[in-house]
Short mmCIF file of C-alpha atoms in Angstrom, two decimals:
data_model
loop_
_atom_site.label_atom_id
_atom_site.label_comp_id
_atom_site.label_asym_id
_atom_site.label_seq_id
_atom_site.Cartn_x
_atom_site.Cartn_y
_atom_site.Cartn_z
CA MET A 408 196.56 200.79 -80.01
CA ASN A 409 197.08 197.97 -77.58
CA ALA A 410 194.18 196.40 -75.78
CA MET A 411 195.52 197.15 -72.30
CA THR A 412 194.95 200.91 -72.38
CA ILE A 413 191.54 200.54 -73.96
CA ALA A 414 190.41 198.42 -71.04
CA ALA A 415 192.04 200.74 -68.52
CA PRO A 416 189.75 202.78 -66.26
CA VAL A 417 189.34 206.53 -66.63
CA HIS A 418 191.97 208.45 -64.65
CA VAL A 419 191.00 212.00 -65.52
CA GLY A 420 187.57 212.90 -66.86
CA LEU A 421 186.51 216.24 -68.30
CA ARG A 422 182.82 216.91 -68.95
CA GLY A 423 181.77 220.07 -70.73
CA VAL A 424 184.71 221.98 -69.28
CA THR A 425 184.92 225.65 -70.27
CA ARG A 426 186.95 228.60 -69.12
CA VAL A 427 185.92 232.22 -69.50
CA PHE A 428 188.26 235.04 -68.52
CA GLU A 429 186.68 238.29 -67.51
CA THR A 430 189.16 241.00 -68.32
CA ASN A 431 186.72 243.58 -66.96
CA ALA A 432 183.00 243.88 -66.29
CA ARG A 433 182.13 244.11 -69.99
CA THR A 434 184.73 242.03 -71.81
CA LYS A 435 184.63 238.28 -71.50
CA VAL A 436 187.08 236.04 -73.33
CA GLU A 437 186.03 232.47 -73.94
CA ALA A 438 189.35 230.70 -73.72
CA LEU A 439 188.36 227.06 -73.70
CA GLY A 440 185.79 224.48 -74.53
CA PRO A 441 183.46 222.95 -73.92
CA VAL A 442 185.91 220.04 -73.66
CA ASP A 443 184.98 216.42 -73.09
CA LEU A 444 187.94 214.13 -72.60
CA ASP A 445 188.85 210.94 -70.77
CA LEU A 446 192.45 210.11 -69.95
CA ARG A 447 192.78 206.38 -69.33
CA LYS A 448 194.92 205.16 -66.50
CA GLY A 449 198.49 204.62 -67.67
CA GLU A 450 198.13 206.09 -71.14
CA PHE A 451 200.30 208.72 -72.78
CA PHE A 452 198.04 211.43 -74.14
CA ALA A 453 199.28 214.42 -76.12
CA VAL A 454 197.34 217.58 -76.94
CA VAL A 455 198.23 219.66 -79.99
CA GLY A 456 196.52 222.83 -81.11
CA PRO A 457 197.08 226.19 -82.77
CA SER A 458 198.72 228.89 -80.70
CA GLY A 459 196.38 230.64 -78.30
CA CYS A 460 193.76 227.85 -78.49
CA GLY A 461 193.64 227.31 -74.74
CA LYS A 462 196.07 224.38 -74.41
CA SER A 463 197.66 225.90 -71.34
CA THR A 464 194.26 226.77 -69.88
CA LEU A 465 193.27 223.12 -70.25
CA PHE A 466 196.56 222.16 -68.64
CA ASP A 467 195.96 224.46 -65.65
CA ILE A 468 192.49 223.00 -65.08
CA VAL A 469 193.72 219.38 -65.16
CA ALA A 470 196.61 220.36 -62.86
CA GLY A 471 194.24 221.94 -60.36
CA LEU A 472 195.99 225.30 -60.81
CA SER A 473 192.88 227.13 -62.01
CA PRO A 474 189.16 226.33 -61.98
CA ALA A 475 186.83 225.46 -64.84
CA THR A 476 184.14 228.10 -65.39
CA LYS A 477 181.56 225.44 -66.29
CA GLY A 478 181.57 221.68 -66.40
CA GLN A 479 183.39 219.14 -64.30
CA ALA A 480 186.98 217.99 -64.13
CA ILE A 481 187.52 214.81 -62.13
CA PHE A 482 190.81 213.21 -61.09
CA GLU A 483 190.63 209.80 -59.38
CA GLY A 484 187.05 210.38 -58.43
CA SER A 485 187.44 213.81 -56.85
CA ARG A 486 186.80 217.16 -58.34
CA LEU A 487 189.58 219.46 -59.57
CA ASP A 488 188.47 222.81 -58.18
CA GLY A 489 191.52 224.85 -59.20
CA ARG A 490 192.44 225.72 -55.65
CA ALA A 491 195.20 223.18 -55.15
CA VAL A 492 197.21 220.63 -57.07
CA PRO A 493 196.00 217.26 -55.72
CA GLU A 494 198.36 214.72 -54.25
CA GLY A 495 199.34 212.29 -57.01
CA VAL A 496 199.61 214.97 -59.70
CA GLY A 497 203.06 216.07 -60.88
CA VAL A 498 203.51 219.19 -62.99
CA VAL A 499 206.35 220.26 -65.31
CA PHE A 500 206.32 223.69 -66.95
CA GLN A 501 207.93 225.01 -70.09
CA GLU A 502 209.99 227.66 -68.31
CA ASP A 503 213.12 226.78 -66.44
CA ALA A 504 211.89 226.36 -62.86
CA SER A 505 215.08 224.97 -61.36
CA PHE A 506 216.15 226.65 -58.13
CA ALA A 507 219.43 228.50 -58.74
CA TRP A 508 220.45 228.50 -55.07
CA LEU A 509 220.25 224.72 -54.62
CA ASN A 510 222.37 221.98 -56.13
CA VAL A 511 220.74 219.28 -58.25
CA ALA A 512 220.19 216.82 -55.40
CA ASP A 513 218.59 219.49 -53.18
CA ASN A 514 216.48 220.72 -56.09
CA VAL A 515 215.11 217.22 -56.56
CA ALA A 516 214.58 216.70 -52.83
CA PHE A 517 212.84 220.09 -52.39
CA GLY A 518 209.20 219.00 -52.62
CA ILE A 519 209.41 215.79 -50.60
CA ARG A 520 211.48 217.54 -47.93
CA ARG A 521 208.68 220.12 -47.37
CA ALA A 522 206.14 217.29 -47.39
CA GLY A 523 207.85 215.92 -44.28
CA LEU A 524 209.30 212.61 -45.46
CA GLY A 525 212.03 210.96 -43.37
CA GLU A 526 215.66 211.74 -44.27
CA ALA A 527 216.49 208.11 -45.21
CA GLU A 528 213.45 207.83 -47.46
CA ILE A 529 214.27 211.19 -49.07
CA LYS A 530 217.82 210.09 -49.81
CA ARG A 531 216.70 206.78 -51.29
CA ARG A 532 214.08 208.40 -53.52
CA VAL A 533 216.41 211.17 -54.67
CA ASP A 534 219.14 208.64 -55.54
CA ASP A 535 216.67 206.51 -57.51
CA THR A 536 215.31 209.51 -59.39
CA LEU A 537 218.75 210.94 -60.18
CA THR A 538 219.72 207.55 -61.62
CA LEU A 539 216.52 207.30 -63.65
CA MET A 540 217.05 210.78 -65.10
CA GLY A 541 220.77 210.33 -65.77
CA LEU A 542 221.64 213.07 -63.28
CA ARG A 543 223.73 211.00 -60.87
CA ASP A 544 227.04 212.59 -61.80
CA PHE A 545 225.56 216.07 -61.45
CA ALA A 546 224.08 215.71 -57.97
CA ALA A 547 226.40 218.39 -56.55
CA ALA A 548 226.23 220.76 -59.55
CA TYR A 549 224.23 224.01 -59.53
CA PRO A 550 221.69 224.86 -62.27
CA ALA A 551 223.89 227.69 -63.58
CA GLN A 552 226.49 225.07 -64.50
CA LEU A 553 224.01 222.98 -66.52
CA SER A 554 222.58 223.21 -70.05
CA GLY A 555 218.90 223.98 -70.65
CA GLY A 556 218.13 220.30 -71.28
CA MET A 557 219.79 219.26 -68.05
CA ARG A 558 217.92 221.92 -66.08
CA GLN A 559 214.61 220.69 -67.50
CA ARG A 560 215.67 217.17 -66.45
CA VAL A 561 216.14 218.50 -62.92
CA CYS A 562 212.59 219.89 -62.96
CA ILE A 563 211.20 216.59 -64.26
CA ALA A 564 213.15 214.73 -61.56
CA ARG A 565 211.78 217.07 -58.87
CA THR A 566 208.28 216.10 -60.03
CA LEU A 567 208.98 212.37 -60.41
CA VAL A 568 210.47 212.04 -56.94
CA GLN A 569 206.99 212.72 -55.55
CA ARG A 570 205.81 209.54 -57.30
CA PRO A 571 202.93 211.15 -59.20
CA ARG A 572 200.28 208.91 -60.74
CA LEU A 573 199.44 211.62 -63.26
CA ILE A 574 202.28 213.59 -64.88
CA LEU A 575 201.40 216.82 -66.68
CA LEU A 576 203.90 218.48 -68.99
CA ASP A 577 203.25 221.87 -70.61
CA GLU A 578 205.61 222.23 -73.60
CA PRO A 579 208.45 220.86 -71.48
CA PHE A 580 210.93 220.78 -74.36
CA GLY A 581 209.77 224.02 -75.97
CA ALA A 582 213.01 225.85 -75.25
CA LEU A 583 215.32 223.04 -76.37
CA ASP A 584 216.96 222.30 -79.73
CA GLN A 585 215.62 219.55 -82.00
CA GLN A 586 218.15 216.81 -81.15
CA THR A 587 217.83 217.42 -77.44
CA ARG A 588 214.04 217.26 -77.83
CA LEU A 589 214.23 213.83 -79.48
CA ILE A 590 216.50 212.45 -76.75
CA MET A 591 214.40 214.00 -73.98
CA GLY A 592 211.34 212.48 -75.66
CA GLU A 593 212.92 209.03 -75.48
CA GLU A 594 213.70 209.56 -71.82
CA LEU A 595 210.15 210.64 -71.19
CA LEU A 596 208.94 207.39 -72.78
CA LYS A 597 211.34 205.41 -70.64
CA LEU A 598 210.18 206.96 -67.39
CA TRP A 599 206.55 206.66 -68.47
CA ARG A 600 207.13 202.91 -68.88
CA GLU A 601 209.02 202.59 -65.62
CA THR A 602 206.63 204.59 -63.46
CA GLY A 603 203.39 203.38 -65.02
CA ALA A 604 201.96 206.89 -64.59
CA THR A 605 199.37 208.52 -66.82
CA VAL A 606 200.99 211.27 -68.89
CA LEU A 607 199.37 214.36 -70.41
CA LEU A 608 201.72 216.27 -72.71
CA ILE A 609 200.81 219.66 -74.13
CA THR A 610 202.88 220.48 -77.20
CA HIS A 611 202.83 222.49 -80.39
CA ALA A 612 205.13 220.00 -82.18
CA LEU A 613 203.11 217.50 -84.23
CA ASP A 614 206.03 215.08 -84.67
CA GLU A 615 206.66 215.08 -80.93
CA ALA A 616 203.02 214.23 -80.25
CA ALA A 617 202.97 211.52 -82.96
CA MET A 618 206.14 209.91 -81.65
CA LEU A 619 205.40 209.97 -77.93
CA ALA A 620 201.67 209.54 -77.40
CA ASP A 621 199.25 206.62 -77.45
CA ARG A 622 196.56 209.10 -78.46
CA VAL A 623 196.80 212.67 -79.71
CA GLY A 624 193.97 215.14 -79.10
CA VAL A 625 193.68 217.90 -81.69
CA MET A 626 192.30 221.21 -80.48
CA SER A 627 190.41 223.83 -82.44
CA ALA A 628 191.19 227.53 -82.52
CA ARG A 629 190.01 229.54 -79.50
CA PRO A 630 187.85 228.69 -77.64
CA GLY A 631 189.64 225.34 -77.89
CA ARG A 632 187.64 222.14 -78.18
CA ILE A 633 188.94 218.65 -78.88
CA ILE A 634 187.97 218.15 -82.53
CA ASP A 635 189.75 214.85 -83.16
CA VAL A 636 191.59 212.13 -81.28
CA VAL A 637 194.22 210.28 -83.33
CA GLU A 638 195.53 206.93 -82.09
CA THR A 639 199.07 205.83 -82.81
CA PRO A 640 199.99 202.18 -83.55
CA TRP A 641 203.33 202.13 -81.65
CA GLY A 642 203.77 199.60 -78.83
CA ARG A 643 204.82 200.52 -75.31
CA ASP A 644 208.47 199.93 -76.18
CA ARG A 645 208.59 202.63 -78.83
CA ASP A 646 211.43 205.13 -79.12
CA SER A 647 212.44 207.95 -81.44
CA ARG A 648 213.08 205.46 -84.25
CA VAL A 649 209.35 205.41 -84.99
CA VAL A 650 210.02 208.52 -87.10
CA SER A 651 211.32 206.18 -89.83
CA ASP A 652 208.06 204.18 -89.86
CA PRO A 653 205.93 205.10 -92.92
CA ARG A 654 202.88 205.34 -90.64
CA PHE A 655 204.61 208.15 -88.72
CA GLY A 656 204.33 210.35 -91.79
CA GLU A 657 200.67 209.41 -92.18
CA ILE A 658 199.90 210.32 -88.57
CA THR A 659 201.66 213.69 -88.60
CA ALA A 660 199.98 214.37 -91.97
CA ARG A 661 196.57 213.57 -90.49
CA LEU A 662 197.25 215.79 -87.47
CA TRP A 663 198.26 218.63 -89.74
CA MET A 664 195.22 218.24 -92.02
CA ARG A 665 192.98 218.52 -88.94
CA LEU A 666 194.95 221.47 -87.62
CA ARG A 667 195.54 223.45 -90.81
CA GLY A 668 192.19 225.21 -90.91
CA GLU A 669 192.32 225.87 -87.16
CA SER A 670 195.80 227.36 -87.32
CA MET A 671 194.73 229.67 -90.13
CA ALA A 672 191.69 230.66 -88.12
CA ALA A 673 193.91 231.31 -85.11
CA LEU A 674 196.22 233.51 -87.17
CA SER A 675 193.38 235.59 -88.64
CA HIS A 676 191.97 235.84 -85.10
CA LYS A 677 195.19 237.50 -84.06
CA ALA A 678 195.29 239.77 -87.11
CA GLY A 679 191.72 240.89 -86.42
CA MET B 767 245.10 239.41 -57.35
CA THR B 768 244.30 242.22 -59.82
CA SER B 769 241.40 243.38 -57.67
CA ALA B 770 243.71 243.64 -54.63
CA ARG B 771 246.18 245.65 -56.72
CA ASN B 772 243.39 247.91 -57.97
CA SER B 773 242.17 248.59 -54.43
CA LEU B 774 245.72 249.42 -53.39
CA LEU B 775 246.05 251.85 -56.31
CA VAL B 776 242.79 253.56 -55.32
CA ILE B 777 243.97 253.96 -51.71
CA VAL B 778 247.35 255.36 -52.74
CA GLY B 779 245.59 257.72 -55.16
CA LEU B 780 243.23 258.99 -52.48
CA LEU B 781 246.06 259.59 -50.01
CA LEU B 782 247.93 261.51 -52.69
CA LEU B 783 244.88 263.67 -53.42
CA TRP B 784 244.46 264.31 -49.72
CA GLN B 785 248.10 265.42 -49.40
CA LEU B 786 247.74 267.71 -52.46
CA ALA B 787 244.54 269.20 -51.04
CA TYR B 788 246.37 269.90 -47.78
CA TRP B 789 249.16 271.72 -49.60
CA ALA B 790 246.59 273.74 -51.52
CA ILE B 791 244.27 274.61 -48.62
CA GLY B 792 246.57 274.53 -45.63
CA ASP B 793 246.27 274.17 -41.88
CA LEU B 794 243.08 276.18 -41.55
CA ALA B 795 240.79 273.33 -42.66
CA LEU B 796 242.89 270.22 -43.17
CA ARG B 797 245.64 268.08 -41.71
CA PRO B 798 247.97 265.93 -43.82
CA PRO B 799 247.36 262.13 -43.96
CA LEU B 800 250.38 261.01 -41.94
CA GLU B 801 249.70 263.42 -39.08
CA THR B 802 246.02 262.38 -39.04
CA VAL B 803 246.90 258.69 -38.79
CA VAL B 804 249.31 259.36 -35.91
CA LYS B 805 246.68 261.45 -34.10
CA ALA B 806 244.07 258.75 -34.75
CA GLY B 807 246.31 256.28 -32.93
CA ALA B 808 246.58 258.69 -30.00
CA LEU B 809 242.83 259.26 -29.91
CA ILE B 810 242.03 255.54 -29.91
CA ALA B 811 244.48 255.06 -27.03
CA SER B 812 243.07 258.02 -25.10
CA GLU B 813 240.82 257.62 -22.09
CA GLY B 814 237.07 257.55 -22.74
CA PHE B 815 237.26 257.24 -26.51
CA LEU B 816 236.46 253.55 -26.59
CA SER B 817 233.26 254.07 -24.62
CA HIS B 818 232.12 256.66 -27.20
CA LEU B 819 232.98 254.22 -29.97
CA ALA B 820 231.12 251.39 -28.26
CA GLU B 821 228.08 253.63 -27.82
CA THR B 822 228.00 254.43 -31.55
CA LEU B 823 228.54 250.83 -32.59
CA ARG B 824 225.78 249.67 -30.28
CA ALA B 825 223.35 252.27 -31.62
CA PHE B 826 224.31 251.42 -35.20
CA ALA B 827 223.95 247.67 -34.66
CA LEU B 828 220.50 248.12 -33.12
CA ALA B 829 219.36 250.51 -35.84
CA LEU B 830 220.63 248.17 -38.55
CA ALA B 831 218.92 245.15 -37.00
CA ILE B 832 215.62 247.05 -36.86
CA ALA B 833 216.04 248.37 -40.41
CA VAL B 834 216.76 244.89 -41.79
CA VAL B 835 213.96 243.09 -39.98
CA VAL B 836 211.32 245.77 -40.56
CA GLY B 837 212.49 246.55 -44.11
CA VAL B 838 212.50 242.92 -45.28
CA ALA B 839 209.19 242.20 -43.53
CA LEU B 840 207.59 245.32 -45.02
CA GLY B 841 208.92 244.54 -48.50
CA PHE B 842 207.73 240.95 -48.20
CA SER B 843 204.22 241.75 -47.03
CA LEU B 844 203.81 244.28 -49.84
CA GLY B 845 205.44 241.95 -52.37
CA MET B 846 203.24 238.95 -51.60
CA ASN B 847 200.01 240.92 -51.97
CA ARG B 848 199.48 242.61 -55.32
CA LEU B 849 197.04 245.27 -54.09
CA ALA B 850 199.12 246.16 -51.04
CA GLY B 851 202.17 246.41 -53.30
CA GLU B 852 200.47 248.78 -55.71
CA VAL B 853 199.28 251.03 -52.89
CA GLY B 854 202.42 250.75 -50.79
CA GLU B 855 205.16 251.24 -53.34
CA PRO B 856 204.52 254.93 -54.17
CA LEU B 857 204.31 255.62 -50.43
CA LEU B 858 207.64 253.88 -49.83
CA VAL B 859 209.32 255.72 -52.69
CA SER B 860 208.09 259.13 -51.61
CA PHE B 861 209.17 258.48 -48.04
CA TYR B 862 212.54 257.30 -49.34
CA SER B 863 213.14 260.55 -51.23
CA LEU B 864 212.03 262.70 -48.28
CA PRO B 865 214.98 264.31 -46.47
CA LYS B 866 214.70 262.48 -43.16
CA ILE B 867 216.28 265.37 -41.27
CA THR B 868 212.92 267.18 -41.53
CA LEU B 869 211.46 264.45 -39.32
CA TYR B 870 214.14 264.96 -36.73
CA PRO B 871 212.24 267.31 -34.41
CA ILE B 872 209.38 264.80 -34.26
CA VAL B 873 211.71 261.88 -33.58
CA LEU B 874 213.32 263.91 -30.81
CA LEU B 875 209.98 264.76 -29.24
CA ILE B 876 208.93 261.13 -29.31
CA PHE B 877 212.17 259.50 -28.13
CA GLY B 878 214.00 262.23 -26.27
CA ILE B 879 217.73 262.86 -26.27
CA GLY B 880 219.93 259.76 -26.24
CA MET B 881 220.07 256.19 -27.41
CA PRO B 882 216.44 255.59 -28.52
CA SER B 883 216.50 258.70 -30.70
CA LYS B 884 219.64 257.78 -32.59
CA VAL B 885 218.50 254.21 -33.07
CA ALA B 886 215.16 255.40 -34.41
CA PHE B 887 216.84 257.94 -36.67
CA GLY B 888 219.30 255.35 -38.01
CA ALA B 889 216.54 252.82 -38.60
CA ILE B 890 214.22 255.14 -40.54
CA HIS B 891 217.08 255.86 -42.91
CA GLY B 892 217.68 252.17 -43.55
CA ILE B 893 214.16 250.72 -43.68
CA MET B 894 213.05 252.33 -46.94
CA PRO B 895 215.80 251.19 -49.32
CA ILE B 896 215.66 247.69 -47.85
CA ALA B 897 211.87 247.52 -48.22
CA ILE B 898 211.96 248.95 -51.75
CA PHE B 899 214.63 246.50 -52.90
CA THR B 900 212.84 243.56 -51.28
CA LEU B 901 209.58 244.53 -52.96
CA GLY B 902 211.31 244.93 -56.32
CA ALA B 903 213.15 241.64 -55.91
CA LEU B 904 209.90 239.75 -55.30
CA ARG B 905 208.18 241.48 -58.19
CA ASN B 906 210.99 240.53 -60.58
CA LEU B 907 210.80 236.83 -59.80
CA PRO B 908 209.66 234.75 -62.77
CA PRO B 909 205.95 233.78 -62.47
CA VAL B 910 206.85 230.12 -62.96
CA LEU B 911 208.24 230.10 -59.41
CA GLY B 912 204.80 230.86 -58.00
CA ARG B 913 203.27 228.13 -60.15
CA THR B 914 205.99 225.71 -59.10
CA SER B 915 205.31 226.47 -55.47
CA ARG B 916 201.65 225.51 -56.00
CA ALA B 917 202.63 222.43 -58.01
CA LEU B 918 204.81 221.30 -55.10
CA ARG B 919 201.88 221.92 -52.73
CA LEU B 920 203.80 224.34 -50.53
CA THR B 921 201.98 226.29 -47.84
CA ARG B 922 202.07 230.07 -48.10
CA TRP B 923 204.69 230.20 -45.39
CA GLN B 924 206.87 227.48 -46.96
CA SER B 925 206.59 229.23 -50.28
CA ALA B 926 207.74 232.56 -48.81
CA TRP B 927 210.54 231.17 -46.68
CA ALA B 928 211.94 228.30 -48.72
CA LEU B 929 211.31 229.52 -52.25
CA LEU B 930 210.64 233.24 -52.72
CA PHE B 931 213.16 234.47 -50.17
CA PRO B 932 216.16 232.49 -51.46
CA ALA B 933 215.19 233.27 -55.06
CA ALA B 934 215.07 236.99 -54.28
CA ARG B 935 218.08 236.96 -51.95
CA PRO B 936 220.73 238.41 -54.30
CA GLU B 937 218.62 241.49 -54.98
CA ILE B 938 217.49 241.83 -51.36
CA PHE B 939 221.14 241.82 -50.36
CA THR B 940 221.83 244.76 -52.67
CA GLY B 941 219.13 246.61 -50.74
CA LEU B 942 220.83 245.62 -47.47
CA ARG B 943 224.08 247.10 -48.73
CA LEU B 944 222.40 250.41 -49.42
CA GLY B 945 220.49 250.21 -46.16
CA PHE B 946 223.75 249.64 -44.30
CA SER B 947 225.30 252.92 -45.49
CA LEU B 948 222.13 254.93 -44.98
CA THR B 949 221.61 253.54 -41.48
CA LEU B 950 225.18 254.53 -40.62
CA ILE B 951 224.54 258.06 -41.87
CA GLY B 952 221.28 258.22 -39.93
CA THR B 953 222.85 257.00 -36.70
CA LEU B 954 225.70 259.52 -36.91
CA LEU B 955 223.31 262.35 -37.74
CA GLY B 956 221.26 261.34 -34.74
CA GLU B 957 224.33 261.52 -32.54
CA MET B 958 225.37 264.87 -33.93
CA PHE B 959 222.13 266.60 -33.07
CA ALA B 960 220.73 264.90 -30.04
CA SER B 961 223.20 263.03 -27.96
CA GLN B 962 225.79 263.44 -25.22
CA ARG B 963 227.79 260.42 -26.30
CA GLY B 964 229.19 258.66 -29.36
CA ILE B 965 231.32 259.46 -32.39
CA GLY B 966 228.72 261.81 -33.88
CA PHE B 967 228.63 263.79 -30.62
CA LEU B 968 232.45 264.04 -30.55
CA LEU B 969 232.39 265.26 -34.14
CA MET B 970 229.77 267.92 -33.38
CA GLN B 971 231.78 269.04 -30.36
CA ALA B 972 234.96 269.24 -32.46
CA ILE B 973 233.11 271.34 -35.04
CA GLY B 974 231.92 273.69 -32.28
CA LEU B 975 235.45 274.10 -30.91
CA HIS B 976 236.95 274.29 -34.40
CA ASP B 977 239.22 271.39 -33.42
CA THR B 978 240.53 270.52 -36.89
CA ASP B 979 242.74 267.71 -35.54
CA LEU B 980 239.78 265.90 -34.04
CA ILE B 981 237.51 266.53 -37.03
CA MET B 982 240.11 265.00 -39.35
CA VAL B 983 240.72 262.00 -37.14
CA LEU B 984 237.02 261.20 -36.66
CA THR B 985 236.29 261.62 -40.35
CA LEU B 986 239.15 259.27 -41.18
CA LEU B 987 237.82 256.65 -38.75
CA ILE B 988 234.24 256.87 -40.06
CA VAL B 989 235.31 256.76 -43.69
CA SER B 990 237.62 253.78 -43.08
CA PHE B 991 234.85 251.89 -41.30
CA ALA B 992 232.31 252.62 -44.03
CA ILE B 993 234.66 251.68 -46.87
CA THR B 994 235.82 248.44 -45.24
CA ALA B 995 232.29 247.34 -44.42
CA SER B 996 230.90 248.18 -47.82
CA MET B 997 233.75 246.37 -49.57
CA ALA B 998 233.05 243.27 -47.50
CA LEU B 999 229.32 243.49 -48.31
CA LEU B 1000 230.07 244.00 -51.99
CA ALA B 1001 232.19 240.84 -51.97
CA ILE B 1002 229.32 238.83 -50.44
CA ASP B 1003 226.93 240.43 -52.93
CA LYS B 1004 229.09 239.34 -55.86
CA GLN B 1005 229.28 235.83 -54.49
CA LEU B 1006 225.48 235.60 -54.12
CA ARG B 1007 224.96 236.76 -57.69
CA HIS B 1008 227.63 234.50 -59.05
CA GLY B 1009 225.70 231.42 -58.00
CA SER B 1010 222.45 232.51 -59.58
CA SER B 1011 223.36 234.00 -62.93
#
């Protein structure tokens, strides 16, 4: 871990955050926490955990899409109340959320156009973002003409064009094949470096977390808590070639040893 | 090219069937295709016909405009509110399956004989399918669209207009296609039973006088109009779906 991120101030802080779903008056499901977690400004943080552990619930709270039941979630000094996604937060989902009726350029421009930016500024930002995401040649194409990886790129571009300071990704490559995932991972690293944003990546893939993140948070079975935070030794300029580093194996092994018991617990949870 | 040839084949086939039916049934109830087309030309050229046609078209256009605006608005307001949707949908469906002709006496009492009655009768035929399809279209949208709308910090209005509506448009349009035909039926029914003007009125009069010539000609005109319009709408429908699938 490099010294820069250690010294960096806290960007997102979670204190004793829990989430309880009331399915009806009698049944309550504890979905999350309590979670204590600090995301440092500019770091790349990944969260791994067994299925159903509350990763997506955590994601929704940090995004401001749903409220914490107890505890506090703070982004840049103000409270995330779950009513609105704050300015400065960009969100990318697992599902294809590209707009079928708009071409790539209009998809990317969608958010900033509604936000009332000037036409010249919109055009400049969209051009920059299309170039950054390698979508320049597809500006006039429609989502139906693109592969799944390209469509997810469009969604990432639509988020980036808003210049978020915190980028949240919920299993963004979950529907893609392994090679596409590795390449998309490299691109994610590149845009993380170029934008200087803080990134929170939710994933179920241990190797993806080990390759991309500065720190990986390991979650327990439901209700999910952060039971370990594993730091990776890669520098800022890392790419997918870190998979050949012997320490890569050690890190994924450590993640799995922490997760193994939790995953088994999660599976027996489901069976029972 | 093949689709044009197929349409041509269908038309030729229908004309042939018509001719065969004429030979089988005879002059009592039918006229042959060629004679009908010639008489249709004469009717269109005759004095007063165009004003009846204009009356019907005006009533139909008004009824359709009301059906589209009210139907889409109704579908949207039910579709954007889960509780309203759950309460409203069974009501819509039961009203849709109700034979609207049973409401006719009430419509007549409210609007009287003439234009307002036929417009109202046309519109109530069209509103339901349009509202039901709009509601269904919104309900079938993937949930990630709603989350995306929040992630992009859209207002409720922006979300409805710029995101949900275009996403649901192909399916809404299918509802409009259905609504179009039903509104046409409703308008003509309205003219047949409570009007002194329009194509429906002419048809009713022809039935009363057992004027087979006129019945055949009017039926031909109505059927041609309905088929042409619905083929055009189907073509737009296909184009809308092509872009999104």
